[in-house]
Short mmCIF file of C-alpha atoms in Angstrom, two decimals:
data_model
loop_
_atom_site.label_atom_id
_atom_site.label_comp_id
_atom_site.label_asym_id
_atom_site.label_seq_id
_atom_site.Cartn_x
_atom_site.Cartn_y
_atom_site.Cartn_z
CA UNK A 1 10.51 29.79 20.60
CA UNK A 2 6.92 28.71 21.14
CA UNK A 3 5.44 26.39 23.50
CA UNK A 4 2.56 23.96 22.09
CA UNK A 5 0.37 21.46 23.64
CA UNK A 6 0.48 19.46 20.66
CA UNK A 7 2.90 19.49 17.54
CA UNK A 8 2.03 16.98 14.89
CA UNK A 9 4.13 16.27 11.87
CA UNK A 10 2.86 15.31 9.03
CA UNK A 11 -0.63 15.75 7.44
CA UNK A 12 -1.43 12.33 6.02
CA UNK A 13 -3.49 10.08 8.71
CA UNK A 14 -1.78 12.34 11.41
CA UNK A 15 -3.79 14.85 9.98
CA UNK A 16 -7.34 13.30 11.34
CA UNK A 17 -6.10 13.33 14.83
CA UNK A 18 -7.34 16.77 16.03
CA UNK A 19 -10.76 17.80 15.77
CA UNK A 20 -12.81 19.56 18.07
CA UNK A 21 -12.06 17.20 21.50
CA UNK A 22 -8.78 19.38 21.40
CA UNK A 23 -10.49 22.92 21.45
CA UNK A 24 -8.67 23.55 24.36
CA UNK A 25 -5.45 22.86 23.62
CA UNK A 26 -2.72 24.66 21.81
CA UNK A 27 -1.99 22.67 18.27
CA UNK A 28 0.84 23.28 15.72
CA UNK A 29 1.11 21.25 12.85
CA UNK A 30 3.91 20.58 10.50
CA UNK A 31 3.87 19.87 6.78
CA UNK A 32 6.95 20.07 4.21
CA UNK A 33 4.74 18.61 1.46
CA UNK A 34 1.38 18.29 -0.24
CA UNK A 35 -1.79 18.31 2.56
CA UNK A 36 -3.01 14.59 2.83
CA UNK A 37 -0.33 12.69 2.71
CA UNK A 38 0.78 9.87 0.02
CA UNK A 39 -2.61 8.14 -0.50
CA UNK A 40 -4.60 10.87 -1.23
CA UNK A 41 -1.69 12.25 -3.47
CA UNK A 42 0.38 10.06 -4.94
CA UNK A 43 -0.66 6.42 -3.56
CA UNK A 44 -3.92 4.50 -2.94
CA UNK A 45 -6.75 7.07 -4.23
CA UNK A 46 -5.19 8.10 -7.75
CA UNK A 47 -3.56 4.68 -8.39
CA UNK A 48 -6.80 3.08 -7.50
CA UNK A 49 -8.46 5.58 -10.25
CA UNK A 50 -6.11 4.68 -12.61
CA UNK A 51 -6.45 0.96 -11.78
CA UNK A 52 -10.35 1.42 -12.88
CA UNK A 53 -9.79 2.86 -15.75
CA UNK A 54 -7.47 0.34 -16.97
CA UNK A 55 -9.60 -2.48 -15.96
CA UNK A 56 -12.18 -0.36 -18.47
CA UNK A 57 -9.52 -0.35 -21.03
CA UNK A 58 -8.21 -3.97 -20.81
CA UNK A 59 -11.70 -5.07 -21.31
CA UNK A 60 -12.35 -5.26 -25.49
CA UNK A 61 -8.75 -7.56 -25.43
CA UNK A 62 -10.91 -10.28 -23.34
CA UNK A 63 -14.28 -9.55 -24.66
CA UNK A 64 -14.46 -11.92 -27.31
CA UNK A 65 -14.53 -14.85 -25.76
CA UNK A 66 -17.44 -14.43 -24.49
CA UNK A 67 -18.98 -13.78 -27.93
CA UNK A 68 -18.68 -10.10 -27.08
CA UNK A 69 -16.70 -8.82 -30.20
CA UNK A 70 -15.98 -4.91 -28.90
CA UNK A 71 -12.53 -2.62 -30.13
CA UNK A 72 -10.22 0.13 -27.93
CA UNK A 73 -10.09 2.96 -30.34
CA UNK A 74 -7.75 4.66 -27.76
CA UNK A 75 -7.14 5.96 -24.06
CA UNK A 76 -7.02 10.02 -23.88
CA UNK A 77 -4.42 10.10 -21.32
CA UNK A 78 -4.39 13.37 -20.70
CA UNK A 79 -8.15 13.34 -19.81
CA UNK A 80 -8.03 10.30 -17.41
CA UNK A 81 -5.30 11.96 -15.61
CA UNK A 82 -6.43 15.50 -15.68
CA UNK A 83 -10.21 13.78 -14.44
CA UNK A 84 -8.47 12.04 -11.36
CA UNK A 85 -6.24 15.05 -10.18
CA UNK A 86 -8.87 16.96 -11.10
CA UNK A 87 -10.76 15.48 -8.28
CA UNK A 88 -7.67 14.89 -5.94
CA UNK A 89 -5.95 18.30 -5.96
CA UNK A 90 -8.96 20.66 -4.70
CA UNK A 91 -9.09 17.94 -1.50
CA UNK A 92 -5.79 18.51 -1.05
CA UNK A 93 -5.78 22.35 -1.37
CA UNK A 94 -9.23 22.13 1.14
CA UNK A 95 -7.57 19.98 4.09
CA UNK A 96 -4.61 22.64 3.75
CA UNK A 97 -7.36 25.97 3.57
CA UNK A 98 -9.36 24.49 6.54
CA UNK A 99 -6.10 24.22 8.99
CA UNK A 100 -5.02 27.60 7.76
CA UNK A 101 -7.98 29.18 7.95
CA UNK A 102 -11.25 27.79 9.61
CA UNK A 103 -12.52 29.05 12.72
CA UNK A 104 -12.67 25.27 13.80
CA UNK A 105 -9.08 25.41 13.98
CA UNK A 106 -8.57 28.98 15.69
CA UNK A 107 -6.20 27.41 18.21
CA UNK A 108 -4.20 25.46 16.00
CA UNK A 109 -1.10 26.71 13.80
CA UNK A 110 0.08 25.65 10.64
CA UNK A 111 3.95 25.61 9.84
CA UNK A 112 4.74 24.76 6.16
CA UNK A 113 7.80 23.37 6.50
CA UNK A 114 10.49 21.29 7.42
CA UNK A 115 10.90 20.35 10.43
CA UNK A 116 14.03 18.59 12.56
CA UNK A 117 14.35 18.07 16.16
CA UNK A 118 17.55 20.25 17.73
CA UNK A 119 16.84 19.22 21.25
CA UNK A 120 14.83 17.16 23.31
CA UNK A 121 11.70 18.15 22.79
CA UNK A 122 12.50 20.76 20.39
CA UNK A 123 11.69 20.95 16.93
CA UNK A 124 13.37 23.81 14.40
CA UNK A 125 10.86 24.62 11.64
CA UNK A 126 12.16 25.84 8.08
CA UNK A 127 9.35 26.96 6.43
CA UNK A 128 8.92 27.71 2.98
CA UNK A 129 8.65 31.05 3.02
CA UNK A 130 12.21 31.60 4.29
CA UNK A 131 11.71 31.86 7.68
CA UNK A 132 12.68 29.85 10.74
CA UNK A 133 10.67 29.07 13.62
CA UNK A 134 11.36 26.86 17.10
CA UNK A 135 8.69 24.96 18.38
CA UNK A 136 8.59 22.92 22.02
CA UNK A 137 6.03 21.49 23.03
CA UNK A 138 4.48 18.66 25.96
CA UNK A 139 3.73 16.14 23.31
CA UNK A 140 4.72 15.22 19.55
CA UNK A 141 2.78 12.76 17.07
CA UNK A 142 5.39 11.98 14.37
CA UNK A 143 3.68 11.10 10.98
CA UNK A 144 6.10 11.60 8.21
CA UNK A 145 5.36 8.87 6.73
CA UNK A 146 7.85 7.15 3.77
CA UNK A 147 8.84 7.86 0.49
CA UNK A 148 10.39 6.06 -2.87
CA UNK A 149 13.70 3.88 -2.08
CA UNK A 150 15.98 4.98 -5.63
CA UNK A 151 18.80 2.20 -5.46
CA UNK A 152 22.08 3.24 -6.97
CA UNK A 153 22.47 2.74 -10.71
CA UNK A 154 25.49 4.01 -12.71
CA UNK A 155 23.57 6.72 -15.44
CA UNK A 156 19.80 6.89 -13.84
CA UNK A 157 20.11 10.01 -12.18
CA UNK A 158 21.35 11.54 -15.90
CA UNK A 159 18.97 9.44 -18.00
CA UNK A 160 16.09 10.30 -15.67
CA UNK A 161 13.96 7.59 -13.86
CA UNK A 162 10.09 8.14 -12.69
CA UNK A 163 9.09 7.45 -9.35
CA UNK A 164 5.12 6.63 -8.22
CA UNK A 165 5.28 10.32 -7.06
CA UNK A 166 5.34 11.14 -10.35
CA UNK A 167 5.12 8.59 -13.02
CA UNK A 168 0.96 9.60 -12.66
CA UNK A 169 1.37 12.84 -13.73
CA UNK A 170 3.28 12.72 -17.12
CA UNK A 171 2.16 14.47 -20.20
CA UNK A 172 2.37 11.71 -22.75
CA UNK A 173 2.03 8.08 -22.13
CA UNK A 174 5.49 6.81 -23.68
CA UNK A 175 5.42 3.50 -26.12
CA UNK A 176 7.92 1.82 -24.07
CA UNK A 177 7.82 1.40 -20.20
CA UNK A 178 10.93 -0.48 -18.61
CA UNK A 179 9.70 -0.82 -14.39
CA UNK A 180 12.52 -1.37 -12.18
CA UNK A 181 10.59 -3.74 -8.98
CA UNK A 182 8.43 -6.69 -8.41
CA UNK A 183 6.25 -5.39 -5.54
CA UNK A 184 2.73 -3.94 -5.22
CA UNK A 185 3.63 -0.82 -7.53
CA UNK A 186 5.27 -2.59 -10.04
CA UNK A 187 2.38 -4.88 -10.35
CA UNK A 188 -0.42 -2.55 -10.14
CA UNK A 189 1.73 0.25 -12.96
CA UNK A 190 1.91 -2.78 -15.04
CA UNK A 191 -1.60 -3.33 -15.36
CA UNK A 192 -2.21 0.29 -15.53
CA UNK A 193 0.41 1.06 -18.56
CA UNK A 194 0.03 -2.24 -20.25
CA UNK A 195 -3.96 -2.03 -20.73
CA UNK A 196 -3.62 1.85 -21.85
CA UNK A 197 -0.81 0.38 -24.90
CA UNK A 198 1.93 0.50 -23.51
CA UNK A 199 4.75 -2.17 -23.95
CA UNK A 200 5.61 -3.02 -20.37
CA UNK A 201 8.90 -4.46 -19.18
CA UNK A 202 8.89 -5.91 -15.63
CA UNK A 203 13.07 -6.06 -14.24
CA UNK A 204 12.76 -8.48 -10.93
CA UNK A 205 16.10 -9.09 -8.79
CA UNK A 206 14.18 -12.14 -7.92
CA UNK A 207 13.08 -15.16 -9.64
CA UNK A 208 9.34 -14.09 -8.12
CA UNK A 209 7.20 -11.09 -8.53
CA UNK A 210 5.09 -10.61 -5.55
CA UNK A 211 8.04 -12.80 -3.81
CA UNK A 212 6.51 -11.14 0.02
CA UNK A 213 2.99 -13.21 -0.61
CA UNK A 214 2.08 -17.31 -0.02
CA UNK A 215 4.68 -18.60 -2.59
CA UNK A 216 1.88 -20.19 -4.61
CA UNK A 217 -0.09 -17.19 -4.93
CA UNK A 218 3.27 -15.27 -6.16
CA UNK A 219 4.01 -18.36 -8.26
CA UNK A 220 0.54 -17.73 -10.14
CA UNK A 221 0.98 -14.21 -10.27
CA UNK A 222 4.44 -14.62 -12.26
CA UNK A 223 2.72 -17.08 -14.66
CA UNK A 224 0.09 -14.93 -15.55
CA UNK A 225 2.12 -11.45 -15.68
CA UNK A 226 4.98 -13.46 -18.18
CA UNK A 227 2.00 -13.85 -20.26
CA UNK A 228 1.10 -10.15 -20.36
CA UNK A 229 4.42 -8.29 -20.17
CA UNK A 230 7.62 -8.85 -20.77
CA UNK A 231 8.93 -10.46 -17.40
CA UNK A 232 13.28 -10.53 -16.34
CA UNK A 233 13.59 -12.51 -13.58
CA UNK A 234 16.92 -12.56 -11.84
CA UNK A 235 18.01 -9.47 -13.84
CA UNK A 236 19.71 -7.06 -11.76
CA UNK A 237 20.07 -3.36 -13.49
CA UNK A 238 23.53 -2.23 -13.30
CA UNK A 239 23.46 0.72 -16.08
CA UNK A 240 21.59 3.21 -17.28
CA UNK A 241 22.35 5.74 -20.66
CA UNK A 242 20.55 7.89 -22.88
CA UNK A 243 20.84 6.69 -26.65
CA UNK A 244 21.16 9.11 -29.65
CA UNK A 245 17.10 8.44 -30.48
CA UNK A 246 16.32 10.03 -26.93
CA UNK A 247 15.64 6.22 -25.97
CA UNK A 248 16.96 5.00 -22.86
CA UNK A 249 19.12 1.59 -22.81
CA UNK A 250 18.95 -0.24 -19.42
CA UNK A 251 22.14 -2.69 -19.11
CA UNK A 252 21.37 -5.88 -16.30
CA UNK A 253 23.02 -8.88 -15.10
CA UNK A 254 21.30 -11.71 -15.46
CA UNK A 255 22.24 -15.81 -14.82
CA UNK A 256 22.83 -15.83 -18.64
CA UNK A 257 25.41 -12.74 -18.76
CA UNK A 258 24.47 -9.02 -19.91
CA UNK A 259 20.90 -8.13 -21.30
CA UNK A 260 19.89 -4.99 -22.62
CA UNK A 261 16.27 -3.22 -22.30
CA UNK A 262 15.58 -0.20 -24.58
CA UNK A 263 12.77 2.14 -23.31
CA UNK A 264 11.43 5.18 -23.23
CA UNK A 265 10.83 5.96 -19.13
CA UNK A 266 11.69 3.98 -16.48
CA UNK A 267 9.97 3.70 -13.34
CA UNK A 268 11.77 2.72 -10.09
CA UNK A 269 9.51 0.93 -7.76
CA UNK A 270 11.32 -1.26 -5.31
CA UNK A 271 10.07 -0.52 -2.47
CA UNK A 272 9.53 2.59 0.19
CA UNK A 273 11.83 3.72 3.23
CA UNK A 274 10.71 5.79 6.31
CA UNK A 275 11.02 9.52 6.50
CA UNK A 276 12.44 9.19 9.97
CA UNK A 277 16.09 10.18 8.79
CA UNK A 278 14.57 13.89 8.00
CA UNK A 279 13.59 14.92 11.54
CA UNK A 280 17.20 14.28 13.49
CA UNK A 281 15.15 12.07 15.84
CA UNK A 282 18.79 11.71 18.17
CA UNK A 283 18.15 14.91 19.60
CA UNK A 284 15.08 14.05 20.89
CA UNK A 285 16.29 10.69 22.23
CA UNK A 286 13.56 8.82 19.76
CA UNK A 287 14.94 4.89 18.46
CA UNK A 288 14.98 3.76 15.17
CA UNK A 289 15.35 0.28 14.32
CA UNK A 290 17.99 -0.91 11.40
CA UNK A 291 15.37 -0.09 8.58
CA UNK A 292 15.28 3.09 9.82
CA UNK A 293 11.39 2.71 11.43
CA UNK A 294 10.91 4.65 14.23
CA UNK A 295 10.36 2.10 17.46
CA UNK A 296 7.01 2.40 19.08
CA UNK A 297 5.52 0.25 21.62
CA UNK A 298 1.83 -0.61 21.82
CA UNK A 299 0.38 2.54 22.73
CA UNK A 300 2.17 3.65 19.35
CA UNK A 301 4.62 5.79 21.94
CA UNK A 302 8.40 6.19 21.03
CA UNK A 303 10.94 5.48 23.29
CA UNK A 304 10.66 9.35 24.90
CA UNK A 305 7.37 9.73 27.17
CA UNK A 306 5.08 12.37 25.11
CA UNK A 307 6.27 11.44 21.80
CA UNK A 308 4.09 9.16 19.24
CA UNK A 309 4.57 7.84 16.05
CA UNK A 310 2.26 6.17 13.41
CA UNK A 311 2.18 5.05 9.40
CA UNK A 312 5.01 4.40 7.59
CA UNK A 313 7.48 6.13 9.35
CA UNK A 314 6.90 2.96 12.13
CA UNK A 315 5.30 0.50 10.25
CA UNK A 316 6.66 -2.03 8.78
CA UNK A 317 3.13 -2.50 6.68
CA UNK A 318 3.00 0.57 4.86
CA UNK A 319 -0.64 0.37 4.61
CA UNK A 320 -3.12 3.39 5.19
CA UNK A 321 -5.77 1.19 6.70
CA UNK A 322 -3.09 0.67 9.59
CA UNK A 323 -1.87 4.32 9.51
CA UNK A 324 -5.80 5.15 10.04
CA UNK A 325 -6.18 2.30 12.82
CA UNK A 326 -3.21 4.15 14.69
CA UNK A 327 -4.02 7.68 14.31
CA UNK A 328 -7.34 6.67 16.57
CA UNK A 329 -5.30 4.74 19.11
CA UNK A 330 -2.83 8.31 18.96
CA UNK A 331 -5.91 10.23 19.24
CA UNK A 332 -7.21 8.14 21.94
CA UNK A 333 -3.88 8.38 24.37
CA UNK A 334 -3.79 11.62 23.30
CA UNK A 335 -6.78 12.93 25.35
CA UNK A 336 -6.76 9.85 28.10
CA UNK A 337 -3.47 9.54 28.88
CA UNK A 338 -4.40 7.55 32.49
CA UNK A 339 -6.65 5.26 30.54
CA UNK A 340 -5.11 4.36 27.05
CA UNK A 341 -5.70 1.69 24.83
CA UNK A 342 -3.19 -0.63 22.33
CA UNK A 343 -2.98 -0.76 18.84
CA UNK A 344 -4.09 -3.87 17.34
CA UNK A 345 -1.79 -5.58 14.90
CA UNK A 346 -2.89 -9.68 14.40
CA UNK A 347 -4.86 -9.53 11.63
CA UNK A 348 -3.07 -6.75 8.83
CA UNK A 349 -5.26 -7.51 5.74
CA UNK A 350 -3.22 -6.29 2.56
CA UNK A 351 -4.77 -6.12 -1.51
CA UNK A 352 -2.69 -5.50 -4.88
CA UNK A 353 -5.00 -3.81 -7.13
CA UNK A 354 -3.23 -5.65 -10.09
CA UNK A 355 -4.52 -7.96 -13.00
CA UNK A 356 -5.46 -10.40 -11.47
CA UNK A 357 -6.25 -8.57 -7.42
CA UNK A 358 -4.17 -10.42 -5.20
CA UNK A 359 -5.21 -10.24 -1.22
CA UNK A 360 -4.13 -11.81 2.05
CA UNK A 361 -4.33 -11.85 5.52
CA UNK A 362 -2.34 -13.81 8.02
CA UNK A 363 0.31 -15.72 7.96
CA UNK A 364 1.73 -17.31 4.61
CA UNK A 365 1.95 -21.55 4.22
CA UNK A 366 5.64 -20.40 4.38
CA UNK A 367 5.72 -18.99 7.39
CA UNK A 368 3.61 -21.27 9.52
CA UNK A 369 5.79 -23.98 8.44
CA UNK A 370 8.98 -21.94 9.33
CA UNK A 371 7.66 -21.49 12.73
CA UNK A 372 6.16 -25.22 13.66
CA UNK A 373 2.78 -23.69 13.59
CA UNK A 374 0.24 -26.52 12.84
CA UNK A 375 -2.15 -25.81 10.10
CA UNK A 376 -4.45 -27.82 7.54
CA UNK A 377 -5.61 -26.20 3.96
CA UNK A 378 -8.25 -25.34 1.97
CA UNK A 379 -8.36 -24.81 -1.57
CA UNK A 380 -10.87 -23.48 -4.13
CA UNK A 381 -10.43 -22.40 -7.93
CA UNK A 382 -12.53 -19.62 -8.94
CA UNK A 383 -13.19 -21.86 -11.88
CA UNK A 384 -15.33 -24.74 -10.00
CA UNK A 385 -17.40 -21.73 -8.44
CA UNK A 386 -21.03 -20.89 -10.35
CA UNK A 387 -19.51 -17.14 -10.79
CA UNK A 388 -16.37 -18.05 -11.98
CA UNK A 389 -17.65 -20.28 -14.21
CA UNK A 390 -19.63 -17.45 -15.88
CA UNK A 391 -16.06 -15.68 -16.17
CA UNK A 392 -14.14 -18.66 -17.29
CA UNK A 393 -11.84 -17.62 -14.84
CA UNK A 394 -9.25 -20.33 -14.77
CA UNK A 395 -6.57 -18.94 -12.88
CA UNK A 396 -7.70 -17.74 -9.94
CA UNK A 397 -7.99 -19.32 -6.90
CA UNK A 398 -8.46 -18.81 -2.97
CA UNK A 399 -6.26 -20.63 -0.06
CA UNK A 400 -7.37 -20.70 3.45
CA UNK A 401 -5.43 -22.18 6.83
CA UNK A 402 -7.03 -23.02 9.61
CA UNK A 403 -5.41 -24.37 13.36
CA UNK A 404 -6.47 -28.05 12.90
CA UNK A 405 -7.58 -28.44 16.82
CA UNK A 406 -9.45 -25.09 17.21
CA UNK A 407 -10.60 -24.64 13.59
CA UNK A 408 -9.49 -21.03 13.76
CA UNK A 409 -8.22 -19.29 10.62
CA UNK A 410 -4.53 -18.21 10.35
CA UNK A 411 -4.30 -17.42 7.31
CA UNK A 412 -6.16 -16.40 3.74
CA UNK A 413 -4.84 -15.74 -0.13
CA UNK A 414 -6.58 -14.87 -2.62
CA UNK A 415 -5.62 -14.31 -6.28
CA UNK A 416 -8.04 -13.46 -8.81
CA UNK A 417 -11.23 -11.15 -9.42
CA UNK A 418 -12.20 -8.78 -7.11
CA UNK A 419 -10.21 -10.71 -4.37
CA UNK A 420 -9.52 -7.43 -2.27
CA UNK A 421 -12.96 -7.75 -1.34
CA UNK A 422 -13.67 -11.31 -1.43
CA UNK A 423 -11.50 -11.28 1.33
CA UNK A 424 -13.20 -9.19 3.78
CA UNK A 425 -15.46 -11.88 5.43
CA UNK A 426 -12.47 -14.17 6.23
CA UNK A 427 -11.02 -10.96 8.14
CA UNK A 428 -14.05 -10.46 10.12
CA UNK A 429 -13.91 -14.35 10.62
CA UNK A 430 -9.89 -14.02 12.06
CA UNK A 431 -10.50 -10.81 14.05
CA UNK A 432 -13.91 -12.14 15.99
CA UNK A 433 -12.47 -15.70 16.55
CA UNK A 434 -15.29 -17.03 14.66
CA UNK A 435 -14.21 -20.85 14.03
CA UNK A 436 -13.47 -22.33 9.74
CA UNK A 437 -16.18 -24.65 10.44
CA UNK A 438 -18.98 -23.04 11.91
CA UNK A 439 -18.11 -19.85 9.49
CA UNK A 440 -18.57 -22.57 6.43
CA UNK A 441 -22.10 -24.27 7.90
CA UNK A 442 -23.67 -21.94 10.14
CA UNK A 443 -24.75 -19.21 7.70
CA UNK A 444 -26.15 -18.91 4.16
CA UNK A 445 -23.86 -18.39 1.74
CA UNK A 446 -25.57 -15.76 -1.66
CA UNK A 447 -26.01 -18.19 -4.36
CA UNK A 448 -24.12 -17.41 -6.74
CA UNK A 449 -22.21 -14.39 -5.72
CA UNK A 450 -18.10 -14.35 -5.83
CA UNK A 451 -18.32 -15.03 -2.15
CA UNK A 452 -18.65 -18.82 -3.06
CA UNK A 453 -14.97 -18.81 -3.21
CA UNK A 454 -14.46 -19.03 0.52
CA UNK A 455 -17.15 -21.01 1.20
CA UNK A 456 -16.01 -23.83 -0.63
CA UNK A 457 -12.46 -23.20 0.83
CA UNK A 458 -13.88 -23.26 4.28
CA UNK A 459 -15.68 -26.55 3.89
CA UNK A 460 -12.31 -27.92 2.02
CA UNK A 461 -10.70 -27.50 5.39
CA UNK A 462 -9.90 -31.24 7.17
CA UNK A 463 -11.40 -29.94 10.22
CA UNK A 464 -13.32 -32.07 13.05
CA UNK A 465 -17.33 -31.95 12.73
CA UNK A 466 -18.95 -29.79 15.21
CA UNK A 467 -22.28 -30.94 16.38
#
C-alpha cells in the first residue's frame, strides 16, 4: 500500500491539473486507457478533422449554383484518416512519455490501469502489466469521464455494430451506413459519411433529430437532413442479422408496422453514460445520482471531504469546454483549500459540427415557457443578411430571447453556417450581463461579416428604448 498526496483518475482534462504548483506533493495518476482522454482520441479533435474534410468534400455538390461548375473525383479514405491520427496519436503517446518520464514530473507516478475503490479512501490498481497495486491517499480527483451507451438489440452484438470509438478508424469506407441515434454524433457522422459517398441512413426513436435543442431549430434541422439522408423517424430497431451477401439487415418498429434497413456497418450513437460504475465508488462513500453521474457540489467536491470529480463522469453536459472550466476550479481547491472558488455553470454554450452547425446557449423557447419565465424574441434568417445573401443561404437562421424588463439575454440558437462561432459574442453578452439593447446599438457591427446575424436579431427584440 502507498500513501499519495494526490491520486487522479483519468488523463483527459484531469490530466492538466498538476503542473509544477504541486512540486511538492506526492502525485499518482491513474489511466486504464489511451493518454488524453475522449476528445483528443476519439471525440472533438478527430471528429472535428473529419468534419473539415467533409465540408471540403461536400463542396463540388453545391458549387454550381453559384456558376462554379467543379467535380469530386473521390475521397482517399485511408489518407484523411491516416493524416488525422497521424497527428493525434504521437500527442497522445507524448502526454503519456512526459508523466512517465520527465523530470518535471519526478514526484508523480503513473499507474496504467484500472482502478476501483476497496475502501474509503482506498483505491486497488490493476495494471496492465499484471500486477496489482493499493493506493491511499489525502485527496482523489475522479475524471473517468463517459463512454458509448450500446442499447440492447436482439443480433448486434453477432452482426457487429461501430461505436464513435471506433467507427473513425475503419479500413474501408462501406457503401451503406445505417446510424442508430439522433444526437450530436449521429448528426455530425452523417455529414461526415454522406459527403465522402456514402449512403447514410439516420434510425430516430423520435419524431425529431436534435429533439434536446429549441424545437424550431431541431424542426429545421430534420427538414434539411430528410433532404440529404435517408431519415426514420419513430423507428425503433428491434433486430439485427447478418445476410448471406455479408450485408447486415436492421429490422424496426415503426407507426406503420415492420421496416427493414439493409447496410453494410452500423453505428450506434445514442448517447454516452458515465464511467462512474467502474471505480466501486460505495466503498468510498461517493453518491451517484440515477443516471449514474457522480454528485458534486459547487466546489466540484463529492459527497466525501477530499474527493473531486469533473467531466462527464458528473456532468450532465458532456462537453470538454466544461470538463476544462472544472479541472481549473479542481486545480484551484486543490492548492487553496481555505480559500476556494465555485464552478460556474449559467451560461453552457454547446455547437454540432453538422451540415448545417447548429449552436446554443441558454435556455430553449421550450423551457422558459415550461417554467413561467418571461421572455420576448428575436428572429433573423441568414438569408436577409448581406453575407448570407452572397451564400443564398435560405435555411438558416438565428433566435435570440431576451428578459423583456431587463433586456438581458436568456437564451440564443443558431442553425446554419459557421454558427458555432457566430455564437460566441452572444455568450460574452449572457456571461458579462451586457443588456440585448445596448449590445445591438452601442457598438459597430463589421459590415458585412456573418456576425450580422445577431445584430439584426438583437434589434428584432421588442425591448424598451434606452436613452
Amino acid at each position: 500500500m502507498t500513501h499519495y498526496d494526490l491520486v487522479i483518475i483519468g488523463t483527459g482534462s484531469g490530466n492538466t491539473i498538476v503542473n509544477r504548483r504541486f512540486a511538492d506533493w506526492k502525485v499518482a495518476i491513474v489511466e486504464r486507457g489511451t493518454f488524453g482522454g475522449t476528445c483528443l482520441n476519439v471525440g472533438c479533435i478527430p471528429t472535428k478533422m473529419f468534419v473539415h474534410t467533409a465540408d471540403l468534400a461536400a463542396v463540388p455538390s453545391v458549387s454550381s449554383r453559384y456558376g462554379v461548375d467543379t467535380e469530386l473525383t473521390g475521397v482517399r479514405w485511408r489518407a484523411v484518416r491516416d493524416r488525422i491520427f497521424g497527428r493525434i496519436d504521437p500527442i497522445a503517446a507524448g502526454g503519456s512519455e512526459y508523466r512517465h518520464h520527465h523530470a518535471d514530473n519526478a514526484n508523480l507516478t503513473v499507474y496504467d490501469g484500472t482502478g476501483r475503490f476497496t475502501g474509503v479512501k482506498e483505491l486497488t490498481v490493476d495494471s496492465k502489466d499484471g500486477s496489482t497495486s493499493v493506493l491511499t491517499a489525502d485527496q482523489f480527483v475522479l475524471a473517468t469521464g463517459s463512454r458509448p451507451i450500446v442499447p440492447f438489440v436482439p443480433g448486434l452484438d453477432e452482426v457487429g455494430y461501430h461505436t464513435s470509438n471506433t467507427i473513425m478508424r475503419i479500413d474501408e469506407l462501406p457503401r451503406r451506413l445505417g446510424i442508430i441515434g439522433s444526437g450530436f454524433v449521429a448528426a455530425e457522422f452523417a455529414h461526415v459519411f454522406s459527403s465522402y459517398g456514402v449512403e447514410v441512413t439516420l434510425i430516430a426513436r423520435s419524431g425529431l433529430l436534435m429533439r434536446h435543442e429549441d424545437t424550431e431549430i431541431a424542426e429545421r434541422f430534420t427538414e434539411i437532413a430528410q433532404a440529404k439522408y435517408d431519415v426514420r423517424l419513430h423507428h425503433d430497431t428491434v433486430s439485427a442479422k447478418r445476410r448471406e451477401d455479408g450485408s447486415i439487415a436492421l429490422e424496426m418498429l415503426s407507426p406503420q408496422g415492420v421496416d427493414e434497413l439493409v447496410v453494410d456497418e452500423v453505428l450506434v450513437a445514442v448517447g454516452r453514460t458515465p464511467n462512474s460504475d467502474t471505480l466501486n465508488l460505495e466503498a468510498t462513500g461517493v453518491e451517484v445520482d440515477a443516471e449514474g453521474r457522480v454528485v458534486v457540489d459547487e466546489y466540484q467536491q463529492t459527497t466525501v471531504d477530499g474527493i473531486y470529480a469533473l467531466g462527464d463522469v458528473t456532468s450532465p453536459h458532456q462537453l470538454k469546454h466544461v470538463a476544462n472550466h472544472e479541472a481549473r476550479v479542481v486545480k484551484h481547491n486543490l492548492l487553496n483549500g481555505t480559500d476556494r472558488i465555485t464552478s460556474d455553470h449559467r451560461f453552457v454554450p454547446h455547437a454540432v459540427f453538422s451540415s448545417p452547425q447548429v449552436a446554443a446557449v441558454g435556455l430553449t423557447e421550450e423551457q422558459a415557457r415550461d417554467r413561467g419565465i418571461p421572455y420576448v424574441v428575436g428572429r433573423q434568417q441568414y438569408a436577409d443578411i448581406a453575407y448570407g445573401w452572397a451564400m443564398e443561404d435560405t435555411t438558416g437562421f438565428a433566435k435570440i430571447l431576451a428578459d423583456p424588463e431587463t433586456g438581458r439575454i436568456i437564451g440564443c440558437h443558431i442553425i446554419g453556417p459557421q454558427a458555432s462561432s457566430v455564437i460566441q459574442p452572444v455568450i460574452q453578452a449572457m456571461s458579462f450581463g451586457l443588456d440585448a439593447y445596448l449590445m445591438a446599438r452601442d457598438q459597430y457591427w463589421i459590415h458585412p461579416a456573418m456576425s450580422e446575424l445577431i445584430e439584426n436579431a438583437l434589434l428584432k427584440l421588442d425591448l424598451p428604448a434606452k436613452s
